Coordinates of C-alpha atoms and ligand atoms in Angstrom, one line a residue:
M1 CA -4.1 -24.3 -29.3
A2 CA -6.9 -22.9 -27.2
S3 CA -5.1 -20.2 -24.7
K4 CA -5.4 -21.6 -21.0
H5 CA -6.1 -17.8 -20.0
V6 CA -9.0 -15.4 -21.3
G7 CA -7.8 -11.9 -22.2
H8 CA -4.7 -9.8 -22.0
A9 CA -1.9 -10.7 -20.4
I10 CA 0.3 -8.3 -18.6
G11 CA 4.1 -7.8 -17.5
I12 CA 4.2 -5.7 -14.5
D13 CA 7.9 -4.7 -12.9
L14 CA 6.9 -4.0 -9.1
G15 CA 10.0 -1.9 -8.7
T16 CA 10.8 -0.6 -5.2
K17 CA 11.1 3.0 -6.7
Y18 CA 9.3 2.9 -10.2
S19 CA 7.2 0.7 -12.0
C20 CA 6.3 -0.4 -15.5
V21 CA 3.8 -2.4 -17.2
A22 CA 3.9 -3.7 -21.0
V23 CA 2.2 -6.2 -23.0
W24 CA 2.7 -8.0 -25.7
D25 CA 2.3 -6.6 -29.0
D26 CA 1.8 -9.2 -31.7
K27 CA 1.5 -7.0 -34.7
N28 CA 5.1 -5.3 -34.1
G29 CA 6.6 -9.2 -32.8
G30 CA 7.5 -7.0 -29.3
A31 CA 6.7 -5.8 -25.9
K32 CA 5.1 -2.5 -25.4
I33 CA 5.8 -0.2 -22.6
I34 CA 2.3 1.2 -21.8
H35 CA 2.5 4.9 -20.4
N36 CA 0.3 6.4 -17.7
E37 CA -1.9 9.1 -17.4
Q38 CA 0.7 11.7 -17.5
G39 CA 2.4 10.4 -20.5
N40 CA 5.2 8.5 -18.3
R41 CA 6.9 5.3 -19.3
T42 CA 7.3 4.4 -15.5
T43 CA 5.2 5.5 -12.7
P44 CA 6.6 6.2 -9.0
S45 CA 5.8 3.1 -6.9
C46 CA 4.1 5.3 -4.2
V47 CA 0.8 5.5 -2.2
A48 CA -0.3 8.7 -0.4
F49 CA -3.5 8.9 2.2
T50 CA -4.7 12.4 2.9
D51 CA -7.3 13.9 4.9
S52 CA -9.7 13.9 1.9
H53 CA -8.5 10.7 -0.5
R54 CA -5.9 8.5 -1.1
L55 CA -3.4 9.1 -4.2
V56 CA -1.4 6.3 -6.4
G57 CA 1.7 7.0 -8.8
D58 CA 3.0 10.2 -10.1
A59 CA 0.4 12.2 -8.0
A60 CA 1.5 10.6 -4.8
K61 CA 5.0 11.4 -5.5
N62 CA 4.5 15.0 -6.1
Q63 CA 2.5 15.4 -2.6
A64 CA 5.4 13.5 -1.0
P65 CA 7.3 16.8 0.6
F66 CA 4.3 18.0 2.1
N67 CA 2.7 14.6 4.0
P68 CA 6.1 12.5 4.1
K69 CA 4.3 10.6 7.2
N70 CA 1.9 9.1 5.2
T71 CA 3.1 8.7 2.2
I72 CA 4.9 5.0 1.2
F73 CA 7.6 4.0 -1.1
G74 CA 8.0 8.1 -2.4
N75 CA 10.7 9.0 -4.2
N76 CA 11.3 12.5 -2.7
A77 CA 10.4 11.7 1.0
L78 CA 12.8 12.1 3.6
I79 CA 14.6 8.9 3.7
Y80 CA 14.5 5.7 1.9
I81 CA 10.6 4.6 2.2
D82 CA 9.7 1.3 0.7
A83 CA 6.8 -1.0 1.6
K84 CA 8.5 -3.9 -0.9
R85 CA 11.3 -4.4 1.8
L86 CA 8.5 -5.1 4.6
I87 CA 7.1 -8.0 2.5
G88 CA 6.9 -11.5 3.8
R89 CA 8.8 -10.0 7.2
K90 CA 8.1 -10.1 10.9
F91 CA 8.5 -7.0 13.2
S92 CA 11.2 -8.4 15.0
D93 CA 13.4 -9.1 12.0
S94 CA 16.5 -7.3 12.6
I95 CA 16.6 -5.7 8.5
I96 CA 13.1 -4.3 9.6
Q97 CA 14.3 -2.6 12.8
A98 CA 17.5 -1.0 11.4
D99 CA 15.2 0.5 9.0
L100 CA 12.5 1.7 11.5
N101 CA 14.4 4.2 12.3
L102 CA 14.9 5.9 9.2
W103 CA 11.3 5.8 7.6
P104 CA 9.0 8.8 8.2
F105 CA 5.9 6.7 8.3
K106 CA 5.0 4.7 11.4
V107 CA 5.3 1.1 11.0
V108 CA 3.5 -0.9 14.3
A109 CA 4.0 -4.5 15.0
G110 CA 0.6 -6.5 14.0
V111 CA -1.1 -9.7 14.5
N112 CA 1.5 -12.7 14.8
D113 CA 4.3 -9.9 14.4
K114 CA 3.6 -8.3 11.1
P115 CA 4.7 -5.4 10.3
M116 CA 1.8 -2.9 9.6
I117 CA 2.0 0.7 8.2
S118 CA 0.4 3.4 10.1
V119 CA -1.0 6.1 8.5
E120 CA -3.8 8.9 8.8
Y121 CA -6.5 8.4 6.1
K122 CA -9.5 11.0 6.3
G123 CA -8.5 12.0 9.9
E124 CA -8.1 8.4 11.1
E125 CA -5.5 5.7 11.7
K126 CA -5.5 3.1 9.2
L127 CA -3.1 -0.1 9.4
L128 CA -1.8 -1.4 6.1
A129 CA 0.1 -4.7 5.4
A130 CA 3.1 -4.3 2.6
E131 CA 1.0 -6.5 0.7
E132 CA -2.1 -4.0 0.8
I133 CA 0.6 -1.2 -0.3
S134 CA 1.7 -3.3 -2.7
S135 CA -1.7 -4.5 -4.4
M136 CA -2.4 -0.3 -4.7
I137 CA 1.0 -0.1 -7.2
L138 CA -0.1 -3.2 -8.9
T139 CA -4.2 -1.8 -9.1
K140 CA -2.6 1.4 -10.6
M141 CA -0.1 -0.8 -13.2
K142 CA -3.4 -2.5 -14.3
E143 CA -5.9 0.3 -14.3
I144 CA -2.8 1.9 -16.8
A145 CA -2.7 -0.9 -19.0
E146 CA -6.7 -1.4 -18.6
A147 CA -6.8 2.2 -20.0
F148 CA -5.0 1.3 -23.3
L149 CA -5.9 -1.8 -24.0
E150 CA -9.6 -0.6 -24.0
S151 CA -10.4 -3.8 -21.6
P152 CA -10.1 -5.2 -18.7
V153 CA -7.2 -6.9 -17.5
K154 CA -6.9 -10.1 -15.4
N155 CA -4.1 -11.7 -16.0
A156 CA -0.3 -10.9 -15.2
V157 CA 3.5 -11.7 -14.7
I158 CA 5.0 -10.0 -12.0
T159 CA 8.8 -9.6 -11.1
V160 CA 10.7 -9.8 -7.8
P161 CA 14.1 -9.1 -7.0
A162 CA 16.2 -12.6 -7.3
Y163 CA 16.7 -12.2 -3.8
F164 CA 13.4 -12.5 -2.7
N165 CA 12.8 -15.5 -0.2
D166 CA 9.7 -17.9 -0.6
S167 CA 7.6 -16.0 1.8
Q168 CA 8.4 -12.7 -0.2
R169 CA 7.1 -14.1 -3.2
K170 CA 4.2 -15.3 -1.6
A171 CA 3.4 -11.9 -0.6
T172 CA 3.8 -10.7 -3.9
Q173 CA 1.0 -13.1 -4.9
D174 CA -1.3 -12.5 -2.4
A175 CA -1.1 -8.5 -3.3
G176 CA -1.7 -9.1 -6.7
A177 CA -4.8 -11.0 -5.9
I178 CA -5.8 -8.2 -3.6
A179 CA -5.3 -6.1 -7.0
G180 CA -7.7 -8.2 -8.2
L181 CA -5.4 -9.7 -11.1
N182 CA -4.4 -13.5 -11.6
V183 CA -0.8 -14.2 -11.4
M184 CA 0.0 -16.1 -13.6
K185 CA 3.8 -16.0 -12.7
I186 CA 6.4 -14.7 -10.3
I187 CA 9.7 -14.2 -12.1
N188 CA 12.8 -13.0 -11.1
E189 CA 14.0 -9.5 -12.8
P190 CA 17.3 -10.4 -14.2
T191 CA 15.3 -13.4 -15.7
A192 CA 12.8 -11.1 -17.4
A193 CA 15.7 -9.0 -18.4
A194 CA 17.6 -11.5 -19.7
L195 CA 14.5 -12.8 -21.8
A196 CA 13.9 -9.0 -22.9
Y197 CA 17.3 -9.0 -24.3
G198 CA 17.6 -12.6 -25.7
L199 CA 14.3 -11.8 -27.6
Q200 CA 15.6 -8.5 -28.9
K201 CA 18.9 -10.1 -30.1
R202 CA 17.7 -13.5 -31.1
G203 CA 19.4 -13.2 -34.0
N204 CA 22.7 -14.1 -32.3
C205 CA 21.3 -16.8 -30.1
F206 CA 21.7 -19.5 -32.1
E207 CA 24.9 -20.8 -29.9
E208 CA 24.7 -20.8 -26.6
R209 CA 25.4 -17.4 -25.0
N210 CA 26.0 -16.7 -21.2
V211 CA 24.3 -13.5 -20.4
F212 CA 25.6 -11.5 -17.4
V213 CA 22.6 -9.0 -15.8
F214 CA 23.4 -6.2 -13.7
D215 CA 20.4 -4.8 -12.1
L216 CA 21.3 -1.7 -9.8
G217 CA 17.9 -0.2 -8.8
G218 CA 17.1 2.4 -6.1
G219 CA 17.4 0.2 -3.1
T220 CA 18.5 -3.2 -4.5
F221 CA 21.0 -4.6 -6.2
D222 CA 20.7 -8.3 -8.6
V223 CA 23.4 -9.6 -10.7
S224 CA 22.4 -13.2 -12.6
I225 CA 24.1 -15.5 -15.2
V226 CA 21.5 -16.7 -17.7
T227 CA 22.4 -18.7 -20.6
I228 CA 20.7 -18.6 -23.5
K229 CA 20.5 -21.5 -26.1
D230 CA 18.1 -21.8 -28.9
D231 CA 14.9 -20.7 -26.8
V232 CA 16.2 -21.9 -23.8
Y233 CA 16.7 -19.4 -20.9
E234 CA 18.5 -21.0 -18.0
V235 CA 19.1 -18.7 -14.9
K236 CA 22.7 -20.5 -13.5
A237 CA 23.1 -18.2 -10.7
T238 CA 21.8 -15.2 -8.7
A239 CA 23.5 -13.0 -6.2
G240 CA 22.4 -9.7 -4.9
D241 CA 22.3 -7.4 -2.0
T242 CA 18.9 -6.3 -0.7
H243 CA 20.2 -3.0 0.6
L244 CA 22.3 -1.4 -2.0
G245 CA 21.1 1.1 -4.6
G246 CA 20.7 4.6 -5.8
E247 CA 19.7 5.6 -2.5
D248 CA 22.5 5.1 -0.5
F249 CA 24.6 7.2 -3.2
D250 CA 22.2 9.6 -2.5
N251 CA 22.7 9.7 1.3
R252 CA 26.8 9.8 1.0
M253 CA 25.9 13.0 -0.9
I254 CA 23.5 14.3 1.2
D255 CA 25.9 13.5 4.7
F256 CA 28.8 15.1 2.8
F257 CA 26.7 18.8 2.2
V258 CA 25.2 18.3 5.8
K259 CA 28.6 18.5 7.2
D260 CA 29.9 20.8 4.7
F261 CA 27.1 23.4 5.4
N262 CA 27.6 22.8 9.2
K263 CA 31.1 23.8 8.8
K264 CA 30.5 26.5 6.6
N265 CA 27.3 28.4 8.6
K266 CA 27.8 26.9 11.8
V267 CA 24.1 25.3 11.6
D268 CA 23.1 21.8 11.5
I269 CA 20.4 20.5 9.4
S270 CA 20.7 17.1 10.2
E271 CA 17.7 17.1 12.2
N272 CA 14.9 19.2 10.1
P273 CA 13.4 16.6 8.0
R274 CA 12.2 19.4 5.7
S275 CA 15.6 20.6 4.9
L276 CA 17.2 17.2 4.3
R277 CA 14.1 16.4 2.3
R278 CA 14.7 19.4 0.0
L279 CA 18.7 18.9 -0.2
R280 CA 17.9 15.0 -0.9
T281 CA 15.9 16.2 -4.2
A282 CA 18.8 18.1 -5.2
C283 CA 21.3 15.5 -4.4
E284 CA 19.3 12.9 -6.2
R285 CA 19.0 15.1 -9.4
A286 CA 23.1 15.7 -9.1
K287 CA 23.7 12.3 -9.0
M288 CA 21.3 11.7 -12.2
N289 CA 23.3 15.0 -14.2
L290 CA 26.6 13.4 -13.5
S291 CA 26.4 10.4 -15.0
F292 CA 26.3 12.6 -18.3
V293 CA 28.4 15.6 -17.5
K294 CA 31.5 15.7 -15.3
E295 CA 30.2 18.3 -12.9
T296 CA 27.3 19.9 -11.7
T297 CA 26.1 22.7 -9.1
I298 CA 23.3 22.0 -6.6
E299 CA 21.5 24.8 -5.4
V300 CA 18.6 24.9 -3.0
D301 CA 17.1 28.3 -1.8
S302 CA 16.7 29.1 1.4
L303 CA 17.9 25.4 2.7
F304 CA 17.9 26.2 6.8
Q305 CA 17.3 29.5 8.4
G306 CA 17.1 31.7 5.1
I307 CA 20.4 30.2 4.2
D308 CA 20.6 29.5 0.7
F309 CA 22.7 26.4 -0.3
C310 CA 24.8 26.4 -3.1
S311 CA 27.5 23.8 -4.0
L312 CA 29.5 22.2 -7.1
M313 CA 29.5 18.3 -7.1
T314 CA 32.0 16.5 -9.6
R315 CA 32.1 13.6 -10.7
S316 CA 35.4 12.3 -9.3
K317 CA 34.0 13.4 -5.7
F318 CA 30.9 11.7 -6.3
E319 CA 32.9 8.4 -7.0
E320 CA 35.0 9.0 -4.2
L321 CA 32.2 9.4 -1.8
N322 CA 30.8 5.8 -3.0
K323 CA 34.2 4.1 -3.8
D324 CA 33.7 1.7 -1.6
L325 CA 29.9 1.2 -2.3
F326 CA 30.7 0.4 -5.9
V327 CA 33.8 -2.3 -4.7
K328 CA 31.0 -4.2 -3.1
C329 CA 28.8 -4.1 -6.1
M330 CA 31.8 -5.6 -7.9
D331 CA 32.4 -8.3 -5.3
T332 CA 28.8 -9.5 -5.7
V333 CA 29.7 -9.8 -9.5
E334 CA 32.5 -12.1 -8.6
K335 CA 30.3 -14.2 -6.4
C336 CA 28.0 -14.5 -9.0
L337 CA 30.5 -15.5 -11.4
A338 CA 31.9 -18.1 -8.6
D339 CA 28.6 -19.6 -7.6
A340 CA 28.1 -20.2 -11.0
K341 CA 31.4 -21.6 -12.1
V342 CA 31.5 -19.6 -14.8
D343 CA 35.1 -17.9 -16.0
K344 CA 34.5 -14.3 -16.7
N345 CA 36.2 -15.0 -20.2
S346 CA 33.0 -17.1 -21.1
V347 CA 30.4 -14.4 -20.4
H348 CA 29.2 -12.9 -23.9
D349 CA 27.3 -10.1 -23.2
V350 CA 27.2 -7.9 -20.1
V351 CA 23.1 -6.1 -20.0
L352 CA 22.8 -3.1 -17.9
V353 CA 19.4 -3.0 -16.1
G354 CA 18.0 -0.9 -13.4
G355 CA 18.5 3.2 -13.7
S356 CA 21.5 3.0 -11.3
S357 CA 23.4 0.9 -13.9
R358 CA 23.9 4.4 -15.8
I359 CA 26.5 5.5 -13.6
P360 CA 29.8 5.8 -15.7
K361 CA 32.0 4.7 -13.0
L362 CA 30.2 1.3 -12.1
Q363 CA 30.5 0.9 -15.9
N364 CA 33.7 1.6 -16.3
L365 CA 34.7 -1.1 -13.3
L366 CA 32.4 -3.8 -14.8
Q367 CA 33.8 -3.1 -18.2
E368 CA 37.2 -3.5 -16.5
F369 CA 36.4 -6.6 -14.8
F370 CA 35.3 -8.1 -17.8
L371 CA 38.3 -7.4 -19.8
G372 CA 37.2 -4.5 -21.8
K373 CA 34.2 -5.9 -23.1
D374 CA 31.7 -4.1 -24.5
L375 CA 28.6 -3.4 -22.0
C376 CA 24.8 -3.8 -23.8
K377 CA 22.8 -0.8 -23.5
S378 CA 20.6 -1.2 -26.4
I379 CA 17.4 -1.8 -23.9
N380 CA 15.9 1.0 -22.0
P381 CA 17.2 0.0 -18.5
D382 CA 14.1 1.4 -17.2
E383 CA 12.2 -0.7 -19.2
A384 CA 14.0 -4.1 -19.9
I385 CA 12.1 -6.1 -17.1
A386 CA 8.6 -5.1 -17.9
Y387 CA 9.5 -5.7 -21.2
G388 CA 10.6 -9.4 -20.2
A389 CA 7.7 -10.0 -17.9
A390 CA 5.3 -9.2 -20.9
V391 CA 7.2 -11.9 -23.0
Q392 CA 6.5 -14.2 -20.5
A393 CA 3.1 -13.3 -19.8
A394 CA 2.3 -14.1 -23.7
L395 CA 4.3 -17.3 -23.4
L396 CA 2.1 -18.1 -20.5
A397 CA -1.3 -17.0 -22.5
E398 CA -0.1 -18.7 -25.5
N399 CA -0.6 -15.8 -27.7
L400 CA 3.2 -15.3 -28.6
S401 CA 3.6 -15.9 -32.1
I402 CA 7.4 -14.9 -32.3
A403 CA 9.0 -17.8 -29.5
P404 CA 6.2 -20.5 -29.0
D405 CA 9.0 -22.8 -27.9
L406 CA 10.6 -20.6 -25.4
V407 CA 11.2 -22.0 -22.1
L408 CA 12.6 -20.2 -19.3
L409 CA 14.4 -21.4 -16.5
D410 CA 14.5 -20.3 -13.2
V411 CA 16.6 -21.1 -10.0
T412 CA 16.1 -20.7 -6.2
P413 CA 17.9 -18.2 -4.8
L414 CA 18.5 -19.6 -1.3
S415 CA 19.2 -23.2 -0.1
L416 CA 16.3 -25.2 1.1
G417 CA 16.7 -27.8 4.1
I418 CA 15.5 -29.1 7.2
S419 CA 17.5 -29.2 10.6
L420 CA 19.0 -32.6 12.1
K421 CA 20.1 -33.4 15.4
G422 CA 22.4 -31.1 16.3
D423 CA 21.4 -28.1 14.8
I424 CA 22.8 -28.7 11.4
M425 CA 21.3 -27.9 7.9
C426 CA 20.5 -30.7 5.7
V427 CA 20.2 -29.4 2.5
L428 CA 17.0 -30.8 0.0
I429 CA 17.4 -28.6 -2.4
P430 CA 20.8 -26.7 -2.8
R431 CA 20.8 -22.7 -4.0
N432 CA 20.7 -21.9 -7.6
S433 CA 18.8 -25.0 -8.4
M434 CA 16.6 -25.0 -11.5
I435 CA 12.9 -24.3 -10.8
P436 CA 10.4 -26.3 -10.0
T437 CA 12.4 -29.1 -8.6
K438 CA 11.2 -31.8 -6.4
H439 CA 13.6 -33.5 -4.2
E440 CA 13.1 -36.6 -1.8
K441 CA 15.6 -37.9 1.5
L442 CA 15.0 -40.5 3.8
F443 CA 15.6 -39.9 7.4
G444 CA 16.1 -42.2 10.2
T445 CA 14.8 -41.6 13.7
F446 CA 17.4 -41.1 16.6
E447 CA 15.6 -43.2 19.3
D448 CA 13.9 -46.6 19.7
N449 CA 10.1 -46.3 19.9
Q450 CA 10.2 -42.5 19.2
S451 CA 6.5 -41.6 18.7
M452 CA 6.8 -38.5 16.2
A453 CA 9.5 -36.5 14.4
K454 CA 9.8 -33.0 13.9
I455 CA 10.3 -31.1 10.8
A456 CA 12.0 -27.7 10.8
V457 CA 12.4 -26.3 7.5
Y458 CA 14.9 -23.5 6.9
E459 CA 16.3 -21.4 3.9
G460 CA 19.8 -20.1 4.0
E461 CA 23.3 -21.2 3.8
R462 CA 24.5 -21.5 7.4
T463 CA 25.9 -24.7 8.5
R464 CA 24.2 -24.2 11.6
A465 CA 20.0 -24.4 10.8
S466 CA 19.7 -21.9 13.7
D467 CA 21.4 -19.4 11.9
N468 CA 19.3 -20.0 8.8
N469 CA 15.7 -18.3 8.5
L470 CA 13.1 -20.7 9.6
L471 CA 10.4 -21.2 7.5
G472 CA 8.2 -23.8 9.1
L473 CA 8.1 -26.3 11.7
F474 CA 5.6 -29.7 11.8
C475 CA 5.2 -32.8 13.6
L476 CA 4.8 -36.3 12.4
S477 CA 2.9 -37.8 15.3
D478 CA 1.9 -41.3 16.3
L479 CA 4.9 -43.1 14.2
N480 CA 4.8 -47.0 14.6
P481 CA 6.7 -48.2 17.4
S482 CA 9.9 -49.2 16.2
P483 CA 13.7 -49.5 16.7
R484 CA 15.8 -46.1 15.6
R485 CA 16.6 -45.1 12.3
H486 CA 13.1 -46.1 11.3
P487 CA 13.0 -44.1 8.1
I488 CA 10.9 -41.4 7.5
K489 CA 10.7 -39.8 3.9
V490 CA 10.8 -36.1 3.9
C491 CA 10.1 -34.6 0.4
F492 CA 10.5 -30.8 -0.5
D493 CA 8.6 -29.7 -3.6
L494 CA 9.4 -26.1 -5.0
D495 CA 7.1 -25.1 -7.8
E496 CA 7.7 -22.6 -10.6
N497 CA 6.9 -19.5 -9.3
G498 CA 9.6 -20.6 -5.8
V499 CA 6.9 -21.3 -3.4
L500 CA 7.8 -24.8 -1.5
K501 CA 5.6 -27.4 -0.2
V502 CA 7.1 -30.0 2.3
Y503 CA 6.1 -33.5 3.0
A504 CA 6.8 -36.0 5.4
E505 CA 5.9 -39.4 5.3
E506 CA 6.7 -42.5 7.4
S507 CA 7.7 -45.2 4.6
K508 CA 6.3 -47.8 6.6
T509 CA 2.6 -46.6 7.1
G510 CA 2.5 -44.2 4.5
K511 CA 1.3 -41.9 7.2
K512 CA 2.0 -38.3 5.6
K513 CA 1.6 -34.8 6.7
E514 CA 2.3 -31.7 4.7
I515 CA 3.6 -28.7 6.0
T516 CA 2.1 -25.2 6.1
I517 CA 4.7 -22.3 6.3
V518 CA 1.9 -19.8 5.6
N519 CA 1.2 -18.6 9.6
E520 CA 5.0 -19.4 10.5
K521 CA 6.0 -16.2 8.7
G522 CA 3.1 -13.9 9.1
R523 CA 1.5 -14.6 5.5
L524 CA -1.7 -13.2 5.1
T525 CA -4.9 -15.7 5.6
A526 CA -7.2 -16.4 2.9
Q527 CA -10.0 -14.2 5.4
E528 CA -7.6 -11.6 5.2
I529 CA -6.8 -11.4 1.5
K530 CA -10.5 -11.5 1.1
R531 CA -11.2 -8.8 3.6
M532 CA -8.4 -6.7 1.8
I533 CA -9.9 -7.6 -1.7
Q534 CA -13.1 -5.6 -0.1
E535 CA -11.0 -2.8 1.1
A536 CA -9.4 -2.2 -2.2
E537 CA -13.1 -1.9 -3.1
M538 CA -13.7 0.5 -1.1
Y539 CA -10.6 2.8 -1.8
K540 CA -11.7 2.3 -5.4
D541 CA -15.3 3.4 -4.1
D542 CA -13.6 6.3 -2.2
D543 CA -11.2 7.7 -5.0
E544 CA -14.3 7.3 -7.5
K545 CA -16.3 9.4 -5.0
F546 CA -13.3 11.6 -4.8
K547 CA -13.0 11.9 -8.7
E548 CA -16.9 12.8 -8.6
K549 CA -16.6 15.5 -6.0
V550 CA -13.5 17.3 -7.8
E551 CA -15.7 16.7 -11.3
A552 CA -19.0 18.5 -9.7
K553 CA -16.8 21.0 -8.3
I554 CA -15.3 22.1 -11.1
A555 CA -18.5 22.1 -13.2
L556 CA -19.8 24.7 -11.1
E557 CA -16.7 26.5 -11.2
E558 CA -16.8 26.8 -14.6
Y559 CA -20.4 27.8 -15.1
V560 CA -19.7 30.7 -11.9
Y561 CA -17.0 31.9 -14.3
K562 CA -19.2 31.9 -17.2
M563 CA -21.8 34.0 -15.2
S564 CA -19.2 36.3 -13.9
A565 CA -17.9 36.8 -17.6
F566 CA -21.2 37.5 -19.0
M567 CA -21.7 40.2 -16.4
E568 CA -18.9 41.7 -16.8
D569 CA -19.1 42.2 -20.7
A570 CA -21.3 45.2 -20.3
K571 CA -22.9 44.9 -24.3
V572 CA -24.5 41.8 -23.4
S573 CA -25.5 42.6 -19.4
S574 CA -26.7 46.1 -20.5
K575 CA -29.9 44.3 -22.6
I576 CA -31.2 42.2 -19.4
K577 CA -33.3 43.6 -16.5
S578 CA -32.2 44.8 -13.4
S579 CA -34.4 42.4 -11.6
Q580 CA -32.4 39.7 -13.6
K581 CA -28.7 41.1 -13.0
K582 CA -30.0 41.3 -9.0
N583 CA -30.9 37.2 -9.3
I584 CA -27.4 36.6 -11.1
E585 CA -25.3 38.3 -9.2
A586 CA -27.0 36.8 -6.0
A587 CA -26.5 33.6 -7.7
I588 CA -22.6 34.0 -8.4
G589 CA -22.5 34.9 -4.8
E590 CA -24.0 31.9 -3.5
G591 CA -21.9 29.8 -6.1
R592 CA -18.6 31.2 -5.0
E593 CA -19.9 31.1 -1.2
L594 CA -20.0 27.5 -1.7
L595 CA -16.5 27.4 -3.8
D596 CA -14.4 29.4 -1.4
G597 CA -16.0 28.1 1.8
N598 CA -14.4 25.1 4.1
Q599 CA -14.9 21.6 1.7
Q600 CA -15.2 19.7 4.7
N601 CA -18.2 18.9 4.9
V602 CA -19.6 20.0 1.4
E603 CA -20.5 16.8 -0.7
T604 CA -20.8 16.2 -4.3
A605 CA -24.5 16.7 -4.3
D606 CA -24.2 20.1 -2.7
F607 CA -22.3 21.3 -5.9
E608 CA -24.3 19.4 -8.3
N609 CA -27.7 21.1 -6.3
C610 CA -25.9 24.8 -6.6
L611 CA -24.9 24.4 -10.2
H612 CA -28.7 23.1 -10.8
K613 CA -29.9 26.2 -9.1
L614 CA -27.6 28.6 -10.6
R615 CA -28.8 26.9 -14.5
S616 CA -31.9 27.4 -13.6
I617 CA -31.4 31.0 -13.0
F618 CA -29.2 31.7 -15.5
D619 CA -30.0 29.5 -18.7
P620 CA -33.1 31.0 -19.1
I621 CA -31.9 34.7 -19.5
I622 CA -29.5 33.7 -22.1
Ligands
ADP1 P1 14.2 0.2 -8.8 O1 13.9 -1.1 -9.3 O2 14.3 -0.4 -7.5 O3 12.4 0.9 -8.7 P2 15.0 2.0 -10.6 O4 15.8 0.7 -11.7 O5 14.0 2.1 -11.5 O6 14.7 1.6 -9.1 O7 16.2 2.9 -10.6 C1 16.1 4.3 -9.7 C2 17.4 4.6 -9.2 O8 18.1 5.0 -10.5 C3 17.2 5.6 -8.3 O9 17.9 5.6 -7.0 C4 17.8 7.1 -9.4 O10 18.0 8.1 -8.6 C5 18.4 6.1 -10.1 N1 18.6 6.8 -11.3 C6 18.3 7.3 -12.2 N2 18.3 7.9 -13.4 C7 19.8 7.9 -13.0 C8 21.3 8.3 -13.7 N3 21.1 8.8 -14.9 N4 22.3 8.1 -13.3 C9 22.4 7.5 -11.8 N5 21.2 7.1 -11.3 C10 19.9 7.1 -11.8
MG2 MG1 14.4 -2.4 -10.7

């Protein structure tokens, strides 16, 4: 069968802290994780802006401590910074408001109350939507794949946390579009992990298996139950916490040491961002060590006012500091099983995903909960999601030879419905319904001769509609004058990406209206996306220009160095005339002046012209 999608299809795990990209490798019958230009298999989900250029990935993360205000998503930055959390939300959203104080970068309200990140780029304020930041990470992952595959890449499957709502998923699609990707599908992270796991263990999957996926990352937590039978993967339930992860464990340790430092030295470092940042880096490193050793020391030279910091942290102390958070994780595990009506005895495999799933205490609690069952650690927890996404991408592109019949069934994370009279939530698509799905219901008007019907669409689990999340609102007007209970059909159509369309139809006349949830949630308009695509091109141009400038500077530097080395070599330089010597020395001086001077207004051409001039003097002599 001819492929629906031309060219390569990649899988991208767009993580809050790290992202990972993979591609199906038909020769080896598996997905291949692609390393970045630094040789790393995961890339920090980090973007930074400076007065001269923009950085993405490792380079952005490395400079984070010196430029926290203009570094988005950073791993080392002061407190959790994460634009993925801004995606598809409104500025007035309580979650955003709570996070605002913690973020070192500035967030302001934009058009339609959409939160915008404010950064300083080349000395000017620039407002960026979260989708734009995500698109920069996606572009980076695309480029990593392109460098490896040595060809342009268009098609991608992108993963999102199972807990992402409708508008967050759409925003992720928009981010993909801005990055110039054809987003073939958005899939849930745990589903991707189960897929990776299922494929690697295909031998065992002839009977139905219930796979429990435990994914604890840097800032989000997802658990899912996926059943695998032959080639069918069905997500039975998902539960999670969008505000729980490795960062929280780091924070507990930081709080502990800030108090400890205060007690011992009578100084408070809690108001000093630089000290906190350095302590954070050290604490995260200690936390990671404690997954492998029972105790570790934390040292930070001159942490505050010249006072060195040195302390011991044991695994048991770490566990005590985070006890309630670990319990919270286990509560979510229980909730997920209850939702799926799956007994823990009938879980066949427990799969660990996400960096924080390496914490021994959590592994113990999980193992205890599942009555001593061995946990599956065969897949690298940092790579499983990208692996699964690459499998899905290959399936959609129809270039997967290993499992041509494989089917992925996903579920919707939140119930979807409309509000009825009295603010009652009437669910049309219950939570954990398999997608894609379509549900219809007939509703009657409340009054005689009602001329219009208002349809308010909500997502959430509360009985009172207004306690849930309003997705959109529309009216079906000019209804036929009729007695009350005049039938109106409402149809919810949830596509395979979890994106919802709602129609309302007056049954008698066939008068129909479709909802546009888009603006209600501050989703980007087509125009805005177009503008952002253009801007992405501009960034690319800027990046390239910057690279050219650096290269021109290095070329000049090398040439000046070559000239100096020549002059210093007495044997060689004694063979040339003194007038030539003078010329060369003057040229070296000129080169150095340009190289060492203020670079603000120096252009690529200045370096090139200088090199050209030096060459015209020096080349004929040697
Ligand atoms: P995300 O999916 O949110 O991008 P990851 O799955 O990449 O996150 O996990 C990153 C988190 O895992 C970080 O908070 C990091 O500190 C934590 N982590 C990584 N390795 C370890 C380890 N050995 N022990 C404990 N936590 C770890
Ligand atoms: Mg992750």
